[in-house]
């Protein structure tokens, strides 16, 4: 998918700087997707699962699910740990994880379908079965530009649930929720006025930056004991314009680990 959309991404970025053009509409999907490398996925999921974490009482949520890398790896890890603690059949373990412990969403409905397929193949290979319950990975609605950052997230329905209702069900449970994701990256300079103004009004401390607004909403969604494990740009740690965001993070949350990956962290992207 990353290769197929390359020309669309190039065309969208090629418009910038000409006649005051900005990234808008469907172009937001092509230009904000950075697919997460396997080592990042494994590190972040594993950091959420300490040795004493009950693998039956944790829910992984990826609100920028992309190709499903985080949830697919989370499934494999949970399946392995649960198999050592129960006499249930592999099919029962897999069904329980898919129905209750993995929730995904992507504004790009095509990517949500790819993530669903990726998880399905992983389950089929892991337990040798092809009839499994539909995974709770939801796609965004056409024309929506705010997606997870909306005050009311619109999505398709799976088994009578939307992304919001599936997330609400997780909050009502006794499970620890782990938000694991690689959010979209875009500064306010390149985005259209509508999205920029919305982000500034909702998360003023983030100064219209898409990644940091996403990260801020994730943090605001936490209950005591929940986790956010995310790839992010590192500007929030040093830029003077983000001093208020930095202060809020340090005063209201506990940072367990913070890793600076440096240049060429993404194999498919040059530079920082």
Coordinates of C-alpha atoms in Angstrom, one line a residue:
X1 CA 0.0 0.0 0.0
X2 CA 2.9 2.3 0.8
X3 CA 4.3 1.8 -2.7
X4 CA 0.9 2.1 -4.4
X5 CA 0.2 5.5 -2.9
X6 CA 3.7 6.9 -3.6
X7 CA 2.7 8.8 -6.7
X8 CA -0.4 10.3 -5.0
X9 CA 1.8 11.4 -2.1
X10 CA 4.4 12.9 -4.4
X11 CA 1.7 14.8 -6.3
X12 CA 0.2 16.2 -3.1
X13 CA 3.5 17.5 -1.8
X14 CA 4.4 18.9 -5.2
X15 CA 1.5 21.4 -4.9
X16 CA 2.9 23.0 -1.8
X17 CA 4.4 26.4 -2.2
X18 CA 2.5 27.0 -5.5
X19 CA -0.4 29.5 -5.4
X20 CA -0.6 29.2 -1.6
X21 CA -1.7 25.5 -1.9
X22 CA -2.1 23.5 1.3
X23 CA -2.7 19.8 2.0
X24 CA -6.4 19.1 2.3
X25 CA -9.1 16.5 1.8
X26 CA -8.0 13.0 0.7
X27 CA -4.5 14.3 0.3
X28 CA -4.2 14.3 4.1
X29 CA -4.3 10.5 4.0
X30 CA -1.5 10.2 1.5
X31 CA 0.8 12.7 3.2
X32 CA 0.5 11.9 6.9
X33 CA 1.0 8.1 6.8
X34 CA 4.4 6.8 8.1
X35 CA 4.3 3.1 8.5
X36 CA 5.9 1.8 11.7
X37 CA 9.0 -0.4 11.5
X38 CA 8.9 -3.8 13.3
X39 CA 11.4 -3.0 16.0
X40 CA 9.4 0.1 17.1
X41 CA 6.2 -2.0 17.2
X42 CA 7.8 -4.7 19.3
X43 CA 9.4 -2.3 21.7
X44 CA 6.3 -0.2 22.4
X45 CA 4.0 -3.2 22.8
X46 CA 6.5 -5.0 25.1
X47 CA 6.9 -1.9 27.2
X48 CA 3.1 -2.0 27.9
X49 CA 3.3 -5.6 29.0
X50 CA 5.3 -5.9 32.1
X51 CA 6.0 -9.4 33.5
X52 CA 3.3 -9.0 36.1
X53 CA 0.6 -7.7 33.6
X54 CA -2.4 -10.0 33.4
X55 CA -2.6 -10.9 29.7
X56 CA -6.4 -11.5 30.1
X57 CA -7.1 -8.0 31.4
X58 CA -5.4 -5.6 29.0
X59 CA -6.9 -4.0 25.9
X60 CA -4.7 -2.6 23.1
X61 CA -6.1 0.4 21.2
X62 CA -4.6 1.8 18.0
X63 CA -6.5 4.9 16.8
X64 CA -4.2 5.3 13.8
X65 CA -4.0 1.6 13.0
X66 CA -2.4 1.9 9.5
X67 CA -1.6 -1.6 8.2
X68 CA -2.3 -3.2 11.6
X69 CA 1.3 -3.8 12.8
X70 CA 0.7 -2.9 16.4
X71 CA -2.5 -5.0 16.8
X72 CA -1.1 -7.9 14.9
X73 CA 2.0 -8.1 17.2
X74 CA -0.1 -7.5 20.3
X75 CA -2.3 -10.4 19.2
X76 CA 0.7 -12.7 18.9
X77 CA 2.1 -11.6 22.3
X78 CA -1.2 -12.0 24.1
X79 CA -1.9 -15.4 22.5
X80 CA 1.5 -16.7 23.6
X81 CA 1.1 -15.5 27.2
X82 CA -2.5 -16.6 27.6
X83 CA -1.7 -20.1 26.1
X84 CA 0.7 -20.7 29.0
X85 CA -2.0 -19.8 31.6
X86 CA -5.1 -21.5 30.5
X87 CA -6.3 -24.9 29.2
X88 CA -8.7 -23.2 26.7
X89 CA -8.4 -24.2 23.1
X90 CA -6.4 -22.1 20.7
X91 CA -9.6 -21.1 19.0
X92 CA -11.2 -19.9 22.2
X93 CA -8.1 -17.9 23.2
X94 CA -7.9 -16.3 19.8
X95 CA -11.6 -15.4 19.7
X96 CA -11.4 -13.9 23.2
X97 CA -8.5 -11.6 22.2
X98 CA -10.0 -10.5 18.9
X99 CA -13.5 -9.8 20.4
X100 CA -12.3 -8.1 23.6
X101 CA -8.7 -7.0 23.6
X102 CA -7.9 -5.4 20.3
X103 CA -9.5 -2.2 19.0
X104 CA -8.3 -0.2 15.9
X105 CA -9.4 2.8 13.9
X106 CA -8.0 4.5 10.9
X107 CA -9.4 7.5 9.0
X108 CA -8.3 5.8 5.8
X109 CA -10.9 3.1 5.4
X110 CA -8.8 1.2 2.9
X111 CA -6.0 0.9 5.5
X112 CA -8.5 -0.3 8.1
X113 CA -9.4 -3.1 5.7
X114 CA -5.7 -3.9 5.2
X115 CA -5.2 -4.0 9.0
X116 CA -8.2 -6.3 9.4
X117 CA -6.8 -8.7 6.7
X118 CA -3.4 -8.7 8.2
X119 CA -4.8 -9.7 11.6
X120 CA -7.0 -12.3 10.0
X121 CA -4.0 -13.9 8.2
X122 CA -1.9 -13.8 11.4
X123 CA -4.7 -15.6 13.4
X124 CA -5.1 -18.2 10.6
X125 CA -1.4 -18.9 10.6
X126 CA -1.2 -19.0 14.4
X127 CA -4.0 -21.4 15.1
X128 CA -4.8 -23.0 11.8
X129 CA -8.3 -21.8 11.6
X130 CA -10.0 -19.6 9.0
X131 CA -13.4 -19.0 10.6
X132 CA -12.8 -16.3 13.2
X133 CA -14.9 -13.4 14.6
X134 CA -14.5 -10.1 12.8
X135 CA -11.8 -8.0 14.4
X136 CA -12.8 -4.6 15.8
X137 CA -10.8 -2.5 13.4
X138 CA -12.9 0.4 12.1
X139 CA -12.6 2.7 9.1
X140 CA -13.3 6.4 8.9
X141 CA -16.1 8.0 7.0
X142 CA -15.6 9.5 3.5
X143 CA -15.1 13.3 3.7
X144 CA -14.0 13.3 7.4
X145 CA -10.7 15.1 8.0
X146 CA -10.5 15.0 11.8
X147 CA -10.9 11.3 12.4
X148 CA -9.8 10.3 15.9
X149 CA -9.3 13.9 16.8
X150 CA -13.0 14.6 16.3
X151 CA -15.2 15.3 19.4
X152 CA -17.5 12.5 18.0
X153 CA -15.6 9.9 16.0
X154 CA -17.6 8.5 13.1
X155 CA -16.8 5.0 11.8
X156 CA -18.3 2.0 10.1
X157 CA -20.0 -0.7 12.3
X158 CA -18.7 -4.2 13.1
X159 CA -21.0 -6.6 14.9
X160 CA -23.2 -3.6 15.9
X161 CA -20.3 -1.7 17.4
X162 CA -18.6 1.5 16.2
X163 CA -15.1 2.5 17.2
X164 CA -16.5 4.9 19.9
X165 CA -18.8 2.2 21.4
X166 CA -16.1 -0.4 21.4
X167 CA -13.8 2.0 23.2
X168 CA -16.6 2.8 25.6
X169 CA -17.0 -0.9 26.4
X170 CA -13.3 -1.2 27.1
X171 CA -13.5 1.8 29.5
X172 CA -16.3 0.1 31.4
X173 CA -14.3 -3.1 31.9
X174 CA -11.7 -3.7 34.6
X175 CA -9.0 -4.0 31.9
X176 CA -5.9 -1.8 31.6
X177 CA -6.0 0.1 28.3
X178 CA -2.8 0.6 26.3
X179 CA -3.0 3.1 23.4
X180 CA -0.2 2.0 21.1
X181 CA 0.2 4.0 17.8
X182 CA 2.2 5.9 15.3
X183 CA 0.1 9.1 14.8
X184 CA 0.0 11.1 11.6
X185 CA 2.7 13.8 11.2
X186 CA 2.1 17.2 9.8
X187 CA 2.9 20.8 10.9
X188 CA 0.4 23.6 10.6
X189 CA 2.4 25.2 7.8
X190 CA 1.3 22.6 5.2
X191 CA -2.3 21.9 6.3
X192 CA -5.4 23.6 5.2
X193 CA -6.9 26.4 7.3
X194 CA -10.0 24.4 8.4
X195 CA -8.0 21.6 10.0
X196 CA -5.4 24.0 11.4
X197 CA -8.0 26.2 13.1
X198 CA -9.7 23.1 14.5
X199 CA -6.6 21.7 16.1
X200 CA -5.6 25.1 17.6
X201 CA -9.1 25.5 19.1
X202 CA -9.1 22.0 20.6
X203 CA -5.5 21.7 21.7
X204 CA -4.0 25.2 21.8
X205 CA -0.8 24.0 23.6
X206 CA 0.1 22.0 20.5
X207 CA 0.1 25.0 18.2
X208 CA -1.7 23.3 15.3
X209 CA 0.7 20.4 15.0
X210 CA -1.1 17.2 14.0
X211 CA 1.2 14.7 15.8
X212 CA 1.3 16.5 19.1
X213 CA -2.5 17.2 19.0
X214 CA -3.0 13.4 18.5
X215 CA -0.6 12.7 21.4
X216 CA -2.4 15.2 23.6
X217 CA -5.8 13.6 23.0
X218 CA -4.3 10.2 23.8
X219 CA -3.0 11.4 27.1
X220 CA -6.3 13.1 28.0
X221 CA -8.0 9.7 27.4
X222 CA -6.0 7.9 30.1
X223 CA -7.3 6.6 33.4
X224 CA -4.9 5.8 36.3
X225 CA -3.0 2.7 35.3
X226 CA -3.5 3.1 31.5
X227 CA -0.6 3.6 29.1
X228 CA 0.2 5.6 26.0
X229 CA 3.0 4.1 23.9
X230 CA 3.6 6.2 20.8
X231 CA 6.0 7.1 18.1
X232 CA 6.3 10.9 18.0
X233 CA 8.4 13.7 16.7
X234 CA 10.7 15.1 19.3
X235 CA 9.9 18.8 19.1
X236 CA 7.7 18.7 22.2
X237 CA 10.8 18.1 24.3
X238 CA 12.6 21.3 23.2
X239 CA 10.7 23.9 21.2
X240 CA 10.0 27.1 23.1
X241 CA 6.5 27.3 21.4
X242 CA 5.6 24.0 23.1
X243 CA 6.6 24.9 26.6
X244 CA 3.0 24.7 27.9
X245 CA 2.5 21.2 26.4
X246 CA 5.8 20.1 28.0
X247 CA 4.8 21.5 31.3
X248 CA 1.4 19.7 31.2
X249 CA 3.0 16.4 30.3
X250 CA 5.5 16.6 33.1
X251 CA 3.0 17.7 35.7
X252 CA 0.1 15.4 34.9
X253 CA 1.7 12.2 33.7
X254 CA 4.5 9.8 34.4
X255 CA 7.0 9.1 31.6
X256 CA 8.2 5.5 32.0
X257 CA 10.5 5.5 29.0
X258 CA 11.5 8.1 26.4
X259 CA 13.7 7.0 23.5
X260 CA 15.4 9.3 21.0
X261 CA 15.8 7.3 17.9
X262 CA 17.8 9.9 15.9
X263 CA 18.3 10.0 12.1
X264 CA 17.1 7.3 9.7
X265 CA 14.9 5.7 12.4
X266 CA 12.4 4.7 9.7
X267 CA 13.9 2.4 7.2
X268 CA 11.7 3.7 4.4
X269 CA 12.1 7.4 5.1
X270 CA 15.3 9.5 4.8
X271 CA 16.3 12.0 7.4
X272 CA 15.0 12.5 10.9

